[in-house]
Coordinates of C-alpha atoms in Angstrom, one line a residue:
M1 CA -7.3 -5.4 -29.5
G2 CA -5.8 -5.7 -33.0
L3 CA -4.3 -3.4 -35.6
L4 CA -7.3 -1.2 -36.0
D5 CA -8.2 -0.9 -32.3
G6 CA -11.7 -2.4 -32.0
L7 CA -13.4 -0.6 -34.9
L8 CA -16.3 -3.0 -35.0
R9 CA -16.9 -3.5 -31.3
D10 CA -20.2 -5.2 -30.7
R11 CA -21.3 -4.9 -34.3
I12 CA -23.2 -7.8 -35.8
V13 CA -21.5 -8.6 -39.1
L14 CA -22.5 -11.1 -41.8
V15 CA -19.9 -12.2 -44.2
N16 CA -21.3 -14.1 -47.2
G17 CA -18.9 -16.5 -48.7
G18 CA -16.9 -16.2 -45.5
S19 CA -15.6 -19.8 -45.0
Q20 CA -12.4 -19.4 -47.0
G21 CA -10.3 -16.9 -49.0
V22 CA -11.0 -13.2 -48.8
G23 CA -14.3 -13.8 -46.9
A24 CA -12.5 -15.8 -44.2
A25 CA -9.9 -13.1 -43.8
I26 CA -12.6 -10.5 -43.4
A27 CA -14.3 -12.7 -40.8
R28 CA -11.0 -13.0 -38.8
A29 CA -10.4 -9.2 -39.0
A30 CA -13.9 -8.4 -38.0
V31 CA -13.7 -10.6 -34.9
R32 CA -10.4 -9.2 -34.1
E33 CA -12.0 -5.7 -34.1
G34 CA -14.7 -6.7 -31.7
A35 CA -17.6 -7.9 -33.9
V36 CA -19.9 -10.8 -33.6
V37 CA -19.5 -12.5 -36.9
A38 CA -21.7 -14.9 -39.0
V39 CA -20.2 -16.5 -42.1
T40 CA -22.1 -18.3 -44.8
G41 CA -20.9 -21.0 -47.2
R42 CA -22.2 -24.0 -49.2
R43 CA -19.9 -26.5 -47.4
T44 CA -20.4 -27.1 -43.7
E45 CA -17.0 -28.4 -42.8
P46 CA -14.8 -25.4 -43.7
G47 CA -17.5 -23.0 -42.2
E48 CA -17.6 -24.8 -38.9
A49 CA -13.8 -25.1 -38.8
L50 CA -13.5 -21.3 -39.2
V51 CA -16.1 -20.7 -36.5
A52 CA -14.2 -23.0 -34.2
E53 CA -10.9 -21.2 -34.9
L54 CA -12.5 -17.8 -34.2
A55 CA -14.1 -19.1 -31.0
A56 CA -10.8 -20.6 -29.8
A57 CA -9.3 -17.1 -30.3
G58 CA -11.9 -15.6 -28.0
G59 CA -14.3 -14.4 -30.7
K60 CA -18.0 -14.8 -31.1
A61 CA -19.0 -16.4 -34.4
M62 CA -21.6 -18.6 -36.1
F63 CA -21.9 -20.5 -39.3
V64 CA -24.9 -20.4 -41.6
R65 CA -25.1 -22.9 -44.4
A66 CA -26.4 -21.2 -47.5
D67 CA -26.0 -21.3 -51.3
L68 CA -26.0 -17.7 -52.2
S69 CA -27.0 -18.4 -55.8
D70 CA -30.5 -19.1 -54.4
A71 CA -32.2 -15.8 -53.6
E72 CA -34.3 -17.4 -50.9
Q73 CA -31.3 -18.8 -49.1
A74 CA -29.6 -15.5 -49.4
R75 CA -32.5 -13.8 -47.7
A76 CA -32.9 -16.6 -45.2
A77 CA -29.2 -16.3 -44.1
V78 CA -29.8 -12.7 -43.1
A79 CA -33.0 -13.7 -41.3
E80 CA -31.1 -16.4 -39.4
V81 CA -28.6 -13.9 -38.2
V82 CA -31.3 -11.4 -37.2
D83 CA -33.1 -14.2 -35.3
A84 CA -30.0 -15.2 -33.5
C85 CA -28.5 -11.8 -32.7
G86 CA -31.5 -9.5 -32.8
R87 CA -30.2 -7.4 -35.7
I88 CA -27.7 -7.0 -38.5
D89 CA -25.3 -4.0 -38.5
C90 CA -22.9 -4.9 -41.3
L91 CA -23.0 -7.1 -44.4
V92 CA -20.1 -8.2 -46.7
N93 CA -20.9 -9.9 -50.0
S94 CA -17.7 -11.9 -50.7
A95 CA -19.1 -15.0 -52.3
G96 CA -18.1 -15.3 -56.0
L97 CA -17.8 -17.5 -59.0
T98 CA -14.8 -17.1 -61.4
S99 CA -15.2 -20.0 -63.8
R100 CA -14.1 -19.1 -67.3
G101 CA -16.1 -18.2 -70.5
T102 CA -15.7 -16.0 -73.5
L103 CA -18.5 -14.2 -75.4
L104 CA -18.5 -17.0 -78.0
D105 CA -18.3 -20.1 -75.8
T106 CA -20.3 -19.1 -72.8
T107 CA -23.5 -21.2 -72.4
P108 CA -26.8 -19.8 -71.0
E109 CA -26.3 -22.1 -68.1
L110 CA -22.8 -20.7 -67.3
F111 CA -24.1 -17.2 -67.7
D112 CA -27.0 -17.8 -65.4
A113 CA -24.6 -19.3 -62.8
H114 CA -22.5 -16.2 -62.8
I115 CA -25.5 -13.9 -62.5
A116 CA -26.9 -16.0 -59.6
I117 CA -23.8 -16.0 -57.4
N118 CA -22.1 -12.7 -58.4
L119 CA -25.2 -10.5 -58.7
K120 CA -28.5 -12.0 -57.6
G121 CA -27.2 -13.3 -54.3
P122 CA -25.7 -10.0 -53.3
F123 CA -28.9 -8.2 -54.4
F124 CA -31.2 -10.2 -52.2
A125 CA -28.8 -10.4 -49.2
M126 CA -28.7 -6.6 -49.4
Q127 CA -32.4 -6.4 -49.7
A128 CA -32.9 -8.4 -46.5
A129 CA -30.2 -6.6 -44.5
V130 CA -31.4 -3.1 -45.5
A131 CA -34.9 -4.1 -44.7
D132 CA -33.9 -4.9 -41.1
M133 CA -31.9 -1.7 -40.8
V134 CA -34.8 0.4 -42.1
K135 CA -37.3 -1.4 -39.9
R136 CA -35.2 -0.5 -36.9
K137 CA -34.4 3.0 -38.2
A138 CA -30.8 2.2 -37.5
P139 CA -27.6 2.9 -39.5
G140 CA -25.6 0.2 -41.2
T141 CA -22.8 -0.5 -43.6
I142 CA -22.4 -2.9 -46.5
V143 CA -19.3 -3.7 -48.5
N144 CA -19.5 -5.6 -51.8
I145 CA -16.3 -7.5 -52.9
I146 CA -16.3 -6.9 -56.7
T147 CA -13.3 -7.1 -59.1
S148 CA -11.0 -4.8 -61.1
S149 CA -12.2 -6.9 -64.1
A150 CA -15.5 -5.1 -63.8
H151 CA -13.9 -2.3 -65.9
G152 CA -13.6 -4.7 -68.8
G153 CA -11.4 -7.7 -67.9
Q154 CA -9.9 -10.5 -70.0
P155 CA -11.8 -12.1 -72.9
F156 CA -12.1 -15.4 -71.0
L157 CA -14.1 -13.6 -68.2
A158 CA -17.1 -12.5 -70.2
P159 CA -19.9 -13.8 -67.9
Y160 CA -18.0 -12.9 -64.7
V161 CA -17.4 -9.4 -65.9
A162 CA -21.1 -9.0 -67.0
A163 CA -22.3 -10.0 -63.5
K164 CA -19.7 -8.1 -61.5
A165 CA -20.2 -4.9 -63.6
G166 CA -23.9 -5.3 -62.6
L167 CA -22.8 -5.4 -58.9
V168 CA -20.9 -2.1 -59.4
G169 CA -24.1 -0.5 -60.6
L170 CA -26.2 -2.1 -57.8
T171 CA -23.7 -0.8 -55.2
R172 CA -24.1 2.8 -56.4
N173 CA -27.9 2.5 -56.9
A174 CA -28.5 1.1 -53.4
A175 CA -26.1 3.6 -51.8
H176 CA -28.0 6.4 -53.4
A177 CA -31.4 5.0 -52.5
H178 CA -30.6 4.5 -48.8
R179 CA -28.2 7.4 -47.9
W180 CA -31.0 9.2 -46.0
D181 CA -31.4 6.0 -44.0
R182 CA -27.8 6.4 -42.9
I183 CA -26.9 3.1 -44.6
R184 CA -23.6 3.3 -46.3
I185 CA -22.9 0.9 -49.2
N186 CA -19.5 0.7 -50.9
G187 CA -17.6 -1.8 -53.1
L188 CA -14.0 -2.9 -53.6
N189 CA -12.7 -3.8 -57.1
I190 CA -10.0 -6.1 -56.0
G191 CA -7.2 -7.2 -58.3
W192 CA -5.4 -10.5 -58.6
T193 CA -5.4 -12.1 -55.1
A194 CA -3.7 -15.1 -53.5
T195 CA -6.6 -17.3 -52.3
E196 CA -7.4 -21.0 -52.2
G197 CA -10.1 -20.4 -54.9
E198 CA -7.6 -18.6 -57.2
D199 CA -5.2 -21.5 -56.8
A200 CA -7.9 -23.9 -57.9
T201 CA -8.9 -21.7 -60.8
Q202 CA -5.3 -21.3 -62.0
R203 CA -4.7 -25.1 -62.0
A204 CA -8.1 -26.0 -63.5
F205 CA -8.3 -23.4 -66.3
H206 CA -4.7 -22.3 -67.0
G207 CA -2.6 -25.4 -66.3
A208 CA -0.7 -23.7 -63.5
G209 CA 2.0 -25.5 -61.5
D210 CA 3.0 -25.2 -57.8
D211 CA 5.1 -22.1 -58.6
W212 CA 2.4 -20.0 -60.3
R213 CA 2.2 -17.5 -57.4
D214 CA 5.9 -16.8 -57.6
Q215 CA 5.7 -16.4 -61.4
A216 CA 2.7 -14.1 -61.1
A217 CA 4.2 -12.0 -58.4
A218 CA 7.4 -11.4 -60.4
K219 CA 5.3 -9.8 -63.2
L220 CA 3.4 -7.4 -60.8
P221 CA 4.5 -3.9 -59.9
M222 CA 4.5 -4.5 -56.1
G223 CA 6.2 -7.9 -56.5
K224 CA 3.3 -9.8 -54.9
L225 CA -0.3 -10.8 -55.4
G226 CA -3.0 -9.1 -53.4
Q227 CA -3.2 -10.5 -49.9
P228 CA -6.5 -11.4 -48.2
D229 CA -5.5 -10.0 -44.8
E230 CA -4.7 -6.6 -46.4
I231 CA -8.1 -6.6 -48.1
A232 CA -9.8 -7.5 -44.9
D233 CA -8.3 -4.6 -43.0
F234 CA -9.6 -2.3 -45.7
V235 CA -13.0 -3.8 -45.5
V236 CA -13.1 -3.4 -41.7
F237 CA -12.3 0.2 -42.2
L238 CA -15.1 0.7 -44.7
L239 CA -17.6 -1.1 -42.4
S240 CA -16.5 1.0 -39.4
D241 CA -17.4 4.6 -38.4
R242 CA -13.8 5.6 -39.2
S243 CA -14.7 5.7 -42.9
G244 CA -17.0 8.6 -42.1
V245 CA -19.7 9.5 -44.6
V246 CA -18.3 7.6 -47.6
T247 CA -21.0 5.8 -49.5
G248 CA -21.5 4.8 -53.2
S249 CA -17.8 4.5 -53.7
V250 CA -16.4 1.6 -55.7
I251 CA -12.7 1.6 -54.9
D252 CA -10.0 0.0 -57.1
W253 CA -8.0 -2.0 -54.7
D254 CA -5.3 -3.0 -57.2
Q255 CA -1.8 -2.3 -58.3
N256 CA -2.6 -1.6 -61.9
V257 CA -3.9 1.8 -62.8
L258 CA -7.0 2.1 -64.9
G259 CA -6.2 4.1 -68.1
G260 CA -2.4 3.9 -67.5
L261 CA -0.4 2.8 -70.5
D262 CA 3.3 1.6 -70.8

């Protein structure tokens, strides 16, 4: 097996927003560690391409087309996995919207879009997954991909921060509510990460050129942006039994230290 030695062997794992970026890296790592993986996405082509890649590598995977900003589609995606596989053991909420807006220029429409994909979608996906686990009286694990910006963030991330800070609270609330069901729920506040989505955002909103990654890396303590495969290994650990009894933790996966000043 892979680096972590089959930590998710025979687990049924749903990765929301799993067709690219961090989500796709998590799907690859979960398959490598023995899981049967379902990924959701709004676009069929990249989702099916990822599933084909995983199958070619000997993994078991399926694609579920879903717009996670729609609560009914979020719940239906979980139901489709349960119908196909008989259960769901692990859920990762990785879908996210990072479009920019300040307190003064954010429209109600932009605010609602952030709430829908960054908070409402995870809420109702968790609702459906936990309902299956509770019905079966079975343990399970959930990891929410959040953001270090949930601590405050830049002024141009106002609606994003509002929604993701809500996801921090939801993670802790749900973990507390279902600890006696042996359902562990944790979150990762990830920092600046090198993904396809971040590349598009930097170009669209900040006029970045082809060398923006190198320029960004040079200004960071570790000399590089966060890497999706590194995040994926951490998520697999949290999903697995090797992370023990940990629940309700929102971990800062970043190279900047909250409260530290230069």
